[in-house]
Amino acid sequence: MLNAVAELPPLAEDAPADAAAGADVEASLVRAAVEGDVVAFEALYRRHSGRVHGVIGRLVGHHGTRAEDLTQEAFVRAWQALPAFRFEAAFSTWLHRLAVNTALMDMRSQRSRPQHEGDDDAFDLLGQADSAGHTTALSMDLERAVASLPPRARAVLVLYDVEGWKHEEIAAELGMAVGSSKAQLHRARHLLRERLGEAAWSGDIP
C-alpha cells in the first residue's frame, strides 16, 4: 500500500467544489482512508497536494526538486499516521500541520550542510522580462524573493506572516530563542523591502 501512496500521480490543483457538498465528500474520503482505502487517500492527495506543496515550497525555498520530494514524504507520513487520526481537528488542518513539520524536520537535518544563504543570483532575476518577453508579476517576484531568503529567516517569515504562528511556537520548532525568531523576522522583512522596494512590499505575502 505504501508503494502505491509513494507513487502517486504528479501534483494537481485542489479540486473546486461546493463548500457543503465538498465537506461531506471530504469526511467520507477521510473515514475510508483511515480504514486503509488507498483510492480514497489518492483522492485526498489530489484535493490537498497543491496547498501542501505550496507551504512546503515556501519553507524550503523551491530549490530543485526538494519541495516535490518533501510533498511526497508528507503524504507518505500522512498515510502512515492516518490510523491514529481521531477527527479532533479538520483533516486539512491536521495535514497542513504535518506538512509544515515535514519541511521543518528537513530544514533541521540540513543545518550542517551548505545552505542557500545570501542567494543573490535568484534576486537578480526579479522584475526582469521572462522568456516570452513579459515582465514577471509582483506575486512571482515576491515568491522568488522569499525563496531566496536565508533558510532560517525564510522559515520564520513564512511561519509568522503566512501561517500565523506565534514567536514562541516558531522558536520551539526551530530551536532558537524567541528573541532570535523576532530578529530573523525583522531580517527577512528588511531583505524583502530592500530587494522589492518599499512601494512593492506591504508586509504580507499574497
PDB file of C-alpha atoms in Angstrom:
ATOM      1  CA  MET A   1       0.000   0.000   0.000  1.00  0.00           C
ATOM      2  CA  LEU A   2       2.760   2.445   0.897  1.00  0.00           C
ATOM      3  CA  ASN A   3       4.339   1.911  -2.512  1.00  0.00           C
ATOM      4  CA  ALA A   4       1.082   2.952  -4.104  1.00  0.00           C
ATOM      5  CA  VAL A   5       0.998   6.096  -1.980  1.00  0.00           C
ATOM      6  CA  ALA A   6       4.622   6.928  -2.712  1.00  0.00           C
ATOM      7  CA  GLU A   7       3.983   6.621  -6.446  1.00  0.00           C
ATOM      8  CA  LEU A   8       1.014   8.951  -6.600  1.00  0.00           C
ATOM      9  CA  PRO A   9       0.500  10.930  -9.827  1.00  0.00           C
ATOM     10  CA  PRO A  10       2.033  14.409 -10.376  1.00  0.00           C
ATOM     11  CA  LEU A  11       0.876  17.310  -8.224  1.00  0.00           C
ATOM     12  CA  ALA A  12      -2.578  18.594  -9.031  1.00  0.00           C
ATOM     13  CA  GLU A  13      -4.574  21.632  -8.026  1.00  0.00           C
ATOM     14  CA  ASP A  14      -7.121  21.287  -5.244  1.00  0.00           C
ATOM     15  CA  ALA A  15     -10.490  20.254  -6.689  1.00  0.00           C
ATOM     16  CA  PRO A  16     -13.116  23.033  -6.588  1.00  0.00           C
ATOM     17  CA  ALA A  17     -16.443  22.024  -5.063  1.00  0.00           C
ATOM     18  CA  ASP A  18     -19.464  23.407  -3.327  1.00  0.00           C
ATOM     19  CA  ALA A  19     -18.486  24.011   0.309  1.00  0.00           C
ATOM     20  CA  ALA A  20     -21.158  21.892   1.979  1.00  0.00           C
ATOM     21  CA  ALA A  21     -21.042  19.029  -0.502  1.00  0.00           C
ATOM     22  CA  GLY A  22     -17.264  19.193  -0.512  1.00  0.00           C
ATOM     23  CA  ALA A  23     -17.147  18.863   3.267  1.00  0.00           C
ATOM     24  CA  ASP A  24     -19.351  15.764   3.150  1.00  0.00           C
ATOM     25  CA  VAL A  25     -17.240  14.178   0.427  1.00  0.00           C
ATOM     26  CA  GLU A  26     -14.082  15.037   2.333  1.00  0.00           C
ATOM     27  CA  ALA A  27     -15.374  13.454   5.525  1.00  0.00           C
ATOM     28  CA  SER A  28     -16.311  10.281   3.649  1.00  0.00           C
ATOM     29  CA  LEU A  29     -12.906  10.111   1.993  1.00  0.00           C
ATOM     30  CA  VAL A  30     -11.113  10.594   5.296  1.00  0.00           C
ATOM     31  CA  ARG A  31     -13.154   7.878   7.012  1.00  0.00           C
ATOM     32  CA  ALA A  32     -12.401   5.478   4.162  1.00  0.00           C
ATOM     33  CA  ALA A  33      -8.705   6.369   4.150  1.00  0.00           C
ATOM     34  CA  VAL A  34      -8.486   5.830   7.899  1.00  0.00           C
ATOM     35  CA  GLU A  35      -9.768   2.312   7.233  1.00  0.00           C
ATOM     36  CA  GLY A  36      -6.964   1.744   4.715  1.00  0.00           C
ATOM     37  CA  ASP A  37      -8.677   2.673   1.431  1.00  0.00           C
ATOM     38  CA  VAL A  38      -5.817   3.734  -0.882  1.00  0.00           C
ATOM     39  CA  VAL A  39      -8.190   5.048  -3.585  1.00  0.00           C
ATOM     40  CA  ALA A  40      -9.807   7.374  -1.051  1.00  0.00           C
ATOM     41  CA  PHE A  41      -6.383   8.560   0.069  1.00  0.00           C
ATOM     42  CA  GLU A  42      -5.386   9.250  -3.544  1.00  0.00           C
ATOM     43  CA  ALA A  43      -8.498  11.435  -3.837  1.00  0.00           C
ATOM     44  CA  LEU A  44      -7.435  13.327  -0.717  1.00  0.00           C
ATOM     45  CA  TYR A  45      -3.986  13.733  -2.241  1.00  0.00           C
ATOM     46  CA  ARG A  46      -5.467  15.317  -5.361  1.00  0.00           C
ATOM     47  CA  ARG A  47      -7.560  17.662  -3.232  1.00  0.00           C
ATOM     48  CA  HIS A  48      -4.737  18.842  -0.972  1.00  0.00           C
ATOM     49  CA  SER A  49      -1.453  18.393  -2.830  1.00  0.00           C
ATOM     50  CA  GLY A  50      -1.442  21.942  -4.185  1.00  0.00           C
ATOM     51  CA  ARG A  51      -1.688  23.571  -0.766  1.00  0.00           C
ATOM     52  CA  VAL A  52       0.755  21.130   0.820  1.00  0.00           C
ATOM     53  CA  HIS A  53       3.296  21.704  -1.930  1.00  0.00           C
ATOM     54  CA  GLY A  54       2.799  25.462  -1.589  1.00  0.00           C
ATOM     55  CA  VAL A  55       3.590  25.682   2.115  1.00  0.00           C
ATOM     56  CA  ILE A  56       6.491  23.238   1.879  1.00  0.00           C
ATOM     57  CA  GLY A  57       7.917  25.125  -1.084  1.00  0.00           C
ATOM     58  CA  ARG A  58       7.754  28.425   0.744  1.00  0.00           C
ATOM     59  CA  LEU A  59       9.513  26.945   3.747  1.00  0.00           C
ATOM     60  CA  VAL A  60      12.336  25.178   1.912  1.00  0.00           C
ATOM     61  CA  GLY A  61      12.673  27.698  -0.901  1.00  0.00           C
ATOM     62  CA  HIS A  62      11.600  25.812  -4.049  1.00  0.00           C
ATOM     63  CA  HIS A  63      15.217  24.778  -4.651  1.00  0.00           C
ATOM     64  CA  GLY A  64      15.389  21.980  -7.216  1.00  0.00           C
ATOM     65  CA  THR A  65      13.033  19.063  -6.579  1.00  0.00           C
ATOM     66  CA  ARG A  66      13.231  19.349  -2.798  1.00  0.00           C
ATOM     67  CA  ALA A  67       9.691  20.700  -2.352  1.00  0.00           C
ATOM     68  CA  GLU A  68       8.254  17.972  -4.581  1.00  0.00           C
ATOM     69  CA  ASP A  69      10.158  15.255  -2.715  1.00  0.00           C
ATOM     70  CA  LEU A  70       9.054  16.608   0.669  1.00  0.00           C
ATOM     71  CA  THR A  71       5.452  16.828  -0.531  1.00  0.00           C
ATOM     72  CA  GLN A  72       5.557  13.134  -1.367  1.00  0.00           C
ATOM     73  CA  GLU A  73       7.177  12.445   2.006  1.00  0.00           C
ATOM     74  CA  ALA A  74       4.455  14.408   3.803  1.00  0.00           C
ATOM     75  CA  PHE A  75       1.729  12.339   2.157  1.00  0.00           C
ATOM     76  CA  VAL A  76       3.527   9.076   2.936  1.00  0.00           C
ATOM     77  CA  ARG A  77       3.764  10.212   6.581  1.00  0.00           C
ATOM     78  CA  ALA A  78       0.073  11.148   6.498  1.00  0.00           C
ATOM     79  CA  TRP A  79      -0.845   7.696   5.187  1.00  0.00           C
ATOM     80  CA  GLN A  80       1.193   6.060   7.939  1.00  0.00           C
ATOM     81  CA  ALA A  81      -0.347   8.275  10.637  1.00  0.00           C
ATOM     82  CA  LEU A  82      -3.969   8.126   9.439  1.00  0.00           C
ATOM     83  CA  PRO A  83      -4.976   5.072  11.520  1.00  0.00           C
ATOM     84  CA  ALA A  84      -4.422   7.219  14.614  1.00  0.00           C
ATOM     85  CA  PHE A  85      -6.440  10.171  13.256  1.00  0.00           C
ATOM     86  CA  ARG A  86      -9.203  10.929  15.771  1.00  0.00           C
ATOM     87  CA  PHE A  87     -11.222  13.622  13.907  1.00  0.00           C
ATOM     88  CA  GLU A  88     -10.467  16.108  16.696  1.00  0.00           C
ATOM     89  CA  ALA A  89      -9.479  18.660  14.047  1.00  0.00           C
ATOM     90  CA  ALA A  90     -10.291  19.080  10.372  1.00  0.00           C
ATOM     91  CA  PHE A  91      -8.291  16.748   8.161  1.00  0.00           C
ATOM     92  CA  SER A  92      -6.984  19.734   6.192  1.00  0.00           C
ATOM     93  CA  THR A  93      -5.677  21.355   9.388  1.00  0.00           C
ATOM     94  CA  TRP A  94      -4.049  18.114  10.535  1.00  0.00           C
ATOM     95  CA  LEU A  95      -2.461  17.523   7.124  1.00  0.00           C
ATOM     96  CA  HIS A  96      -1.245  21.110   6.839  1.00  0.00           C
ATOM     97  CA  ARG A  97       0.476  20.937  10.218  1.00  0.00           C
ATOM     98  CA  LEU A  98       2.052  17.604   9.276  1.00  0.00           C
ATOM     99  CA  ALA A  99       3.344  19.180   6.047  1.00  0.00           C
ATOM    100  CA  VAL A 100       4.868  22.102   7.925  1.00  0.00           C
ATOM    101  CA  ASN A 101       6.538  19.729  10.379  1.00  0.00           C
ATOM    102  CA  THR A 102       7.898  17.627   7.499  1.00  0.00           C
ATOM    103  CA  ALA A 103       9.532  20.705   5.995  1.00  0.00           C
ATOM    104  CA  LEU A 104      10.894  21.859   9.361  1.00  0.00           C
ATOM    105  CA  MET A 105      12.357  18.417  10.080  1.00  0.00           C
ATOM    106  CA  ASP A 106      14.136  18.500   6.748  1.00  0.00           C
ATOM    107  CA  MET A 107      15.439  22.010   7.409  1.00  0.00           C
ATOM    108  CA  ARG A 108      16.831  20.925  10.771  1.00  0.00           C
ATOM    109  CA  SER A 109      18.586  17.979   9.108  1.00  0.00           C
ATOM    110  CA  GLN A 110      20.126  20.324   6.548  1.00  0.00           C
ATOM    111  CA  ARG A 111      21.711  22.697   9.075  1.00  0.00           C
ATOM    112  CA  SER A 112      25.146  21.100   8.864  1.00  0.00           C
ATOM    113  CA  ARG A 113      25.118  21.202   5.075  1.00  0.00           C
ATOM    114  CA  PRO A 114      25.730  24.173   2.730  1.00  0.00           C
ATOM    115  CA  GLN A 115      22.655  26.350   2.531  1.00  0.00           C
ATOM    116  CA  HIS A 116      21.367  28.930   0.103  1.00  0.00           C
ATOM    117  CA  GLU A 117      22.470  31.778   2.362  1.00  0.00           C
ATOM    118  CA  GLY A 118      22.578  35.067   0.528  1.00  0.00           C
ATOM    119  CA  ASP A 119      21.469  33.594  -2.782  1.00  0.00           C
ATOM    120  CA  ASP A 120      21.637  36.873  -4.660  1.00  0.00           C
ATOM    121  CA  ASP A 121      21.564  35.182  -8.070  1.00  0.00           C
ATOM    122  CA  ALA A 122      17.864  34.494  -7.675  1.00  0.00           C
ATOM    123  CA  PHE A 123      17.269  38.102  -6.647  1.00  0.00           C
ATOM    124  CA  ASP A 124      18.954  39.289  -9.857  1.00  0.00           C
ATOM    125  CA  LEU A 125      16.020  37.852 -11.808  1.00  0.00           C
ATOM    126  CA  LEU A 126      13.408  39.944 -10.012  1.00  0.00           C
ATOM    127  CA  GLY A 127      11.472  42.244 -12.291  1.00  0.00           C
ATOM    128  CA  GLN A 128      13.232  41.088 -15.453  1.00  0.00           C
ATOM    129  CA  ALA A 129      11.397  40.006 -18.586  1.00  0.00           C
ATOM    130  CA  ASP A 130      10.720  36.296 -18.898  1.00  0.00           C
ATOM    131  CA  SER A 131      11.444  34.153 -21.963  1.00  0.00           C
ATOM    132  CA  ALA A 132       8.224  35.357 -23.580  1.00  0.00           C
ATOM    133  CA  GLY A 133       9.256  38.974 -23.112  1.00  0.00           C
ATOM    134  CA  HIS A 134       6.780  39.779 -20.342  1.00  0.00           C
ATOM    135  CA  THR A 135       7.719  41.388 -17.051  1.00  0.00           C
ATOM    136  CA  THR A 136       7.358  38.989 -14.148  1.00  0.00           C
ATOM    137  CA  ALA A 137       4.322  39.688 -11.970  1.00  0.00           C
ATOM    138  CA  LEU A 138       4.911  41.060  -8.478  1.00  0.00           C
ATOM    139  CA  SER A 139       3.458  37.968  -6.828  1.00  0.00           C
ATOM    140  CA  MET A 140       6.005  35.790  -8.605  1.00  0.00           C
ATOM    141  CA  ASP A 141       8.755  38.273  -7.771  1.00  0.00           C
ATOM    142  CA  LEU A 142       7.774  38.047  -4.128  1.00  0.00           C
ATOM    143  CA  GLU A 143       7.711  34.259  -4.192  1.00  0.00           C
ATOM    144  CA  ARG A 144      11.216  34.260  -5.693  1.00  0.00           C
ATOM    145  CA  ALA A 145      12.408  36.761  -3.120  1.00  0.00           C
ATOM    146  CA  VAL A 146      11.023  34.676  -0.259  1.00  0.00           C
ATOM    147  CA  ALA A 147      12.607  31.559  -1.763  1.00  0.00           C
ATOM    148  CA  SER A 148      15.977  33.327  -1.864  1.00  0.00           C
ATOM    149  CA  LEU A 149      15.997  34.364   1.791  1.00  0.00           C
ATOM    150  CA  PRO A 150      18.455  32.675   4.156  1.00  0.00           C
ATOM    151  CA  PRO A 151      16.737  29.464   5.354  1.00  0.00           C
ATOM    152  CA  ARG A 152      16.037  30.396   8.981  1.00  0.00           C
ATOM    153  CA  ALA A 153      14.887  33.900   8.104  1.00  0.00           C
ATOM    154  CA  ARG A 154      12.642  32.448   5.409  1.00  0.00           C
ATOM    155  CA  ALA A 155      11.174  29.871   7.781  1.00  0.00           C
ATOM    156  CA  VAL A 156      10.371  32.481  10.421  1.00  0.00           C
ATOM    157  CA  LEU A 157       8.795  34.802   7.847  1.00  0.00           C
ATOM    158  CA  VAL A 158       6.590  32.054   6.386  1.00  0.00           C
ATOM    159  CA  LEU A 159       5.559  30.656   9.750  1.00  0.00           C
ATOM    160  CA  TYR A 160       4.818  34.094  11.250  1.00  0.00           C
ATOM    161  CA  ASP A 161       3.411  36.108   8.341  1.00  0.00           C
ATOM    162  CA  VAL A 162       1.773  33.329   6.311  1.00  0.00           C
ATOM    163  CA  GLU A 163       0.948  30.551   8.774  1.00  0.00           C
ATOM    164  CA  GLY A 164       0.109  32.807  11.709  1.00  0.00           C
ATOM    165  CA  TRP A 165       2.344  31.098  14.255  1.00  0.00           C
ATOM    166  CA  LYS A 166       3.476  32.895  17.400  1.00  0.00           C
ATOM    167  CA  HIS A 167       7.157  33.571  18.015  1.00  0.00           C
ATOM    168  CA  GLU A 168       7.093  31.157  20.954  1.00  0.00           C
ATOM    169  CA  GLU A 169       5.903  28.323  18.663  1.00  0.00           C
ATOM    170  CA  ILE A 170       8.449  29.202  15.990  1.00  0.00           C
ATOM    171  CA  ALA A 171      11.286  29.338  18.495  1.00  0.00           C
ATOM    172  CA  ALA A 172      10.353  25.921  19.883  1.00  0.00           C
ATOM    173  CA  GLU A 173      10.133  24.315  16.437  1.00  0.00           C
ATOM    174  CA  LEU A 174      13.333  25.861  15.076  1.00  0.00           C
ATOM    175  CA  GLY A 175      15.384  25.502  18.254  1.00  0.00           C
ATOM    176  CA  MET A 176      16.065  29.196  18.777  1.00  0.00           C
ATOM    177  CA  ALA A 177      15.302  31.857  21.356  1.00  0.00           C
ATOM    178  CA  VAL A 178      12.144  33.925  20.993  1.00  0.00           C
ATOM    179  CA  GLY A 179      14.329  36.995  20.538  1.00  0.00           C
ATOM    180  CA  SER A 180      16.157  35.255  17.692  1.00  0.00           C
ATOM    181  CA  SER A 181      12.851  34.469  15.998  1.00  0.00           C
ATOM    182  CA  LYS A 182      11.897  38.138  16.151  1.00  0.00           C
ATOM    183  CA  ALA A 183      15.310  39.156  14.854  1.00  0.00           C
ATOM    184  CA  GLN A 184      15.052  36.706  11.950  1.00  0.00           C
ATOM    185  CA  LEU A 185      11.613  38.065  11.054  1.00  0.00           C
ATOM    186  CA  HIS A 186      12.998  41.622  11.053  1.00  0.00           C
ATOM    187  CA  ARG A 187      15.896  40.462   8.884  1.00  0.00           C
ATOM    188  CA  ALA A 188      13.609  38.714   6.396  1.00  0.00           C
ATOM    189  CA  ARG A 189      11.295  41.707   6.058  1.00  0.00           C
ATOM    190  CA  HIS A 190      14.268  44.054   5.647  1.00  0.00           C
ATOM    191  CA  LEU A 191      15.710  41.902   2.852  1.00  0.00           C
ATOM    192  CA  LEU A 192      12.377  41.789   1.043  1.00  0.00           C
ATOM    193  CA  ARG A 193      11.920  45.546   1.288  1.00  0.00           C
ATOM    194  CA  GLU A 194      15.451  46.065   0.079  1.00  0.00           C
ATOM    195  CA  ARG A 195      15.040  43.806  -2.929  1.00  0.00           C
ATOM    196  CA  LEU A 196      11.465  44.546  -3.913  1.00  0.00           C
ATOM    197  CA  GLY A 197      11.279  48.201  -2.936  1.00  0.00           C
ATOM    198  CA  GLU A 198       9.078  49.830  -0.299  1.00  0.00           C
ATOM    199  CA  ALA A 199       6.276  50.503  -2.812  1.00  0.00           C
ATOM    200  CA  ALA A 200       6.039  46.835  -3.745  1.00  0.00           C
ATOM    201  CA  TRP A 201       6.224  45.422  -0.222  1.00  0.00           C
ATOM    202  CA  SER A 202       3.235  45.734   2.111  1.00  0.00           C
ATOM    203  CA  GLY A 203       4.378  43.196   4.727  1.00  0.00           C
ATOM    204  CA  ASP A 204       2.005  40.429   3.607  1.00  0.00           C
ATOM    205  CA  ILE A 205       2.653  37.569   1.241  1.00  0.00           C
ATOM    206  CA  PRO A 206      -0.145  37.002  -1.280  1.00  0.00           C
TER     207      PRO A 206
END
